[in-house]
Amino acid sequence: MVDGILYICATPIGNLEDITLRVLRVLGEVDLIAAEDTRHTAKLLHHYEIKTPTTSYHENNKETKGKQLIERLRGGAKIALVSDSGMPGISDPGRELIQTCHDEDITVTICPGATAGLSALVLSGFTIHPHVFEGFLPRDKSDRKRILGGLVTEHRTMVFYEAPHRLITVLTEMRDMLGDRKVAIVRELTKKFENVSRGTFTQILDSYTDTAPRGEFVIIVEGAVEQVVDFPENVQEHINGFMGQGHSEKDAIKLAAKERGVSKSEIYNQVKRK
């Protein structure tokens, strides 16, 4: 028997009209729709009078349900993969199913459409070339700080997703780690209350003093400005320069290491060897 096909189908990120004619046709023709949340997808299917059966495929059942879907595909089924909104495989477990299909030589094709990250980036007016997609930051605070720490010198425009109940916390951490740089908060894309707020982290945070964040958010963060730092070739002279500004030797070593793009221990070892 000929293997089936997995169709990666982009669904609306807000407005139900933001769906392609091809996706509507495919959703109506496949044998099964694998949805992140069948209740959410049911609203879309009802709106367009699509009667195709659905099954849940989400983070908590991806291993067992993934195997079942692969078996169906092996048996010749045509299955559409959808997320709650936008393109499957970006911020949902769809990537694992897609990867497994490739590993097992099952045909995969894509029916493109709306994507929140790219749509928000274009709408924000920030620099697009180049940019980097970071998606949702981890729930654990220490993990978030580790990732943000690695983005301090990232010169590309950064794109994040965030939930309303964590927005203020995450924006505060970004300001503390990345500095008070420019940011755009894109809210409720393609919906009635779509909104773009631009400013510094502090300005955006101040706007939430009296009004709590509501809706779905995409955060667009300005990349770091690349600076050419002129420092002495001699390491000890570099350290002495900072100490002359009133810094302790320990802090001077730390500052010299940062400017030279090396670890503190490397600077310390160079000085002590002399």
mmCIF file of C-alpha atoms in Angstrom, residues 2-10 22 26-27 30-35 55 57 65-66 68-74 76-83 88-89 92-103 105-111:
data_model
loop_
_atom_site.group_PDB
_atom_site.id
_atom_site.type_symbol
_atom_site.label_atom_id
_atom_site.label_comp_id
_atom_site.label_asym_id
_atom_site.label_seq_id
_atom_site.Cartn_x
_atom_site.Cartn_y
_atom_site.Cartn_z
ATOM 1 C CA VAL A 2 1.224 3.523 -0.787
ATOM 2 C CA ASP A 3 2.053 5.646 2.248
ATOM 3 C CA GLY A 4 -0.190 8.584 3.038
ATOM 4 C CA ILE A 5 0.688 12.267 3.205
ATOM 5 C CA LEU A 6 1.083 14.652 6.122
ATOM 6 C CA TYR A 7 -0.158 18.145 5.258
ATOM 7 C CA ILE A 8 1.237 20.969 7.430
ATOM 8 C CA CYS A 9 -1.621 23.469 7.401
ATOM 9 C CA ALA A 10 -1.378 27.047 8.632
ATOM 10 C CA ARG A 22 -5.852 25.594 -0.433
ATOM 11 C CA VAL A 26 -7.154 20.189 2.146
ATOM 12 C CA LEU A 27 -8.937 20.256 5.505
ATOM 13 C CA VAL A 30 -8.059 14.647 4.212
ATOM 14 C CA ASP A 31 -9.030 11.587 6.230
ATOM 15 C CA LEU A 32 -8.127 13.111 9.586
ATOM 16 C CA ILE A 33 -7.097 16.426 11.163
ATOM 17 C CA ALA A 34 -4.507 16.241 13.968
ATOM 18 C CA ALA A 35 -5.183 19.327 16.091
ATOM 19 C CA THR A 55 -7.962 13.922 16.847
ATOM 20 C CA TYR A 57 -2.088 15.841 19.108
ATOM 21 C CA LYS A 65 -0.544 9.774 19.541
ATOM 22 C CA GLY A 66 2.449 10.391 17.288
ATOM 23 C CA GLN A 68 -0.729 6.176 16.066
ATOM 24 C CA LEU A 69 -0.624 8.924 13.445
ATOM 25 C CA ILE A 70 2.477 7.411 11.844
ATOM 26 C CA GLU A 71 0.681 4.069 11.634
ATOM 27 C CA ARG A 72 -2.288 5.749 9.945
ATOM 28 C CA LEU A 73 0.048 7.445 7.480
ATOM 29 C CA ARG A 74 1.799 4.143 6.808
ATOM 30 C CA GLY A 76 -2.196 5.337 3.324
ATOM 31 C CA ALA A 77 -4.109 7.978 5.286
ATOM 32 C CA LYS A 78 -3.951 11.656 4.426
ATOM 33 C CA ILE A 79 -3.630 13.712 7.602
ATOM 34 C CA ALA A 80 -3.670 17.481 8.126
ATOM 35 C CA LEU A 81 -1.590 18.818 11.022
ATOM 36 C CA VAL A 82 -2.835 22.083 12.567
ATOM 37 C CA SER A 83 -1.957 24.095 15.666
ATOM 38 C CA PRO A 88 2.371 24.121 13.057
ATOM 39 C CA GLY A 89 5.825 23.107 14.232
ATOM 40 C CA ASP A 92 3.907 23.280 19.399
ATOM 41 C CA PRO A 93 4.910 19.581 19.165
ATOM 42 C CA GLY A 94 4.248 19.441 15.429
ATOM 43 C CA ARG A 95 7.978 19.463 14.705
ATOM 44 C CA GLU A 96 8.426 15.993 16.228
ATOM 45 C CA LEU A 97 5.733 14.480 13.996
ATOM 46 C CA ILE A 98 7.168 16.206 10.922
ATOM 47 C CA GLN A 99 10.671 14.967 11.772
ATOM 48 C CA THR A 100 9.455 11.395 12.268
ATOM 49 C CA CYS A 101 7.715 11.447 8.894
ATOM 50 C CA HIS A 102 10.939 12.555 7.224
ATOM 51 C CA ASP A 103 12.910 9.882 9.088
ATOM 52 C CA ASP A 105 10.229 8.502 4.317
ATOM 53 C CA ILE A 106 6.574 9.483 4.650
ATOM 54 C CA THR A 107 5.613 12.327 2.330
ATOM 55 C CA VAL A 108 5.254 15.722 3.990
ATOM 56 C CA THR A 109 3.971 18.837 2.262
ATOM 57 C CA ILE A 110 3.149 22.328 3.471
ATOM 58 C CA CYS A 111 0.121 24.555 2.976
#
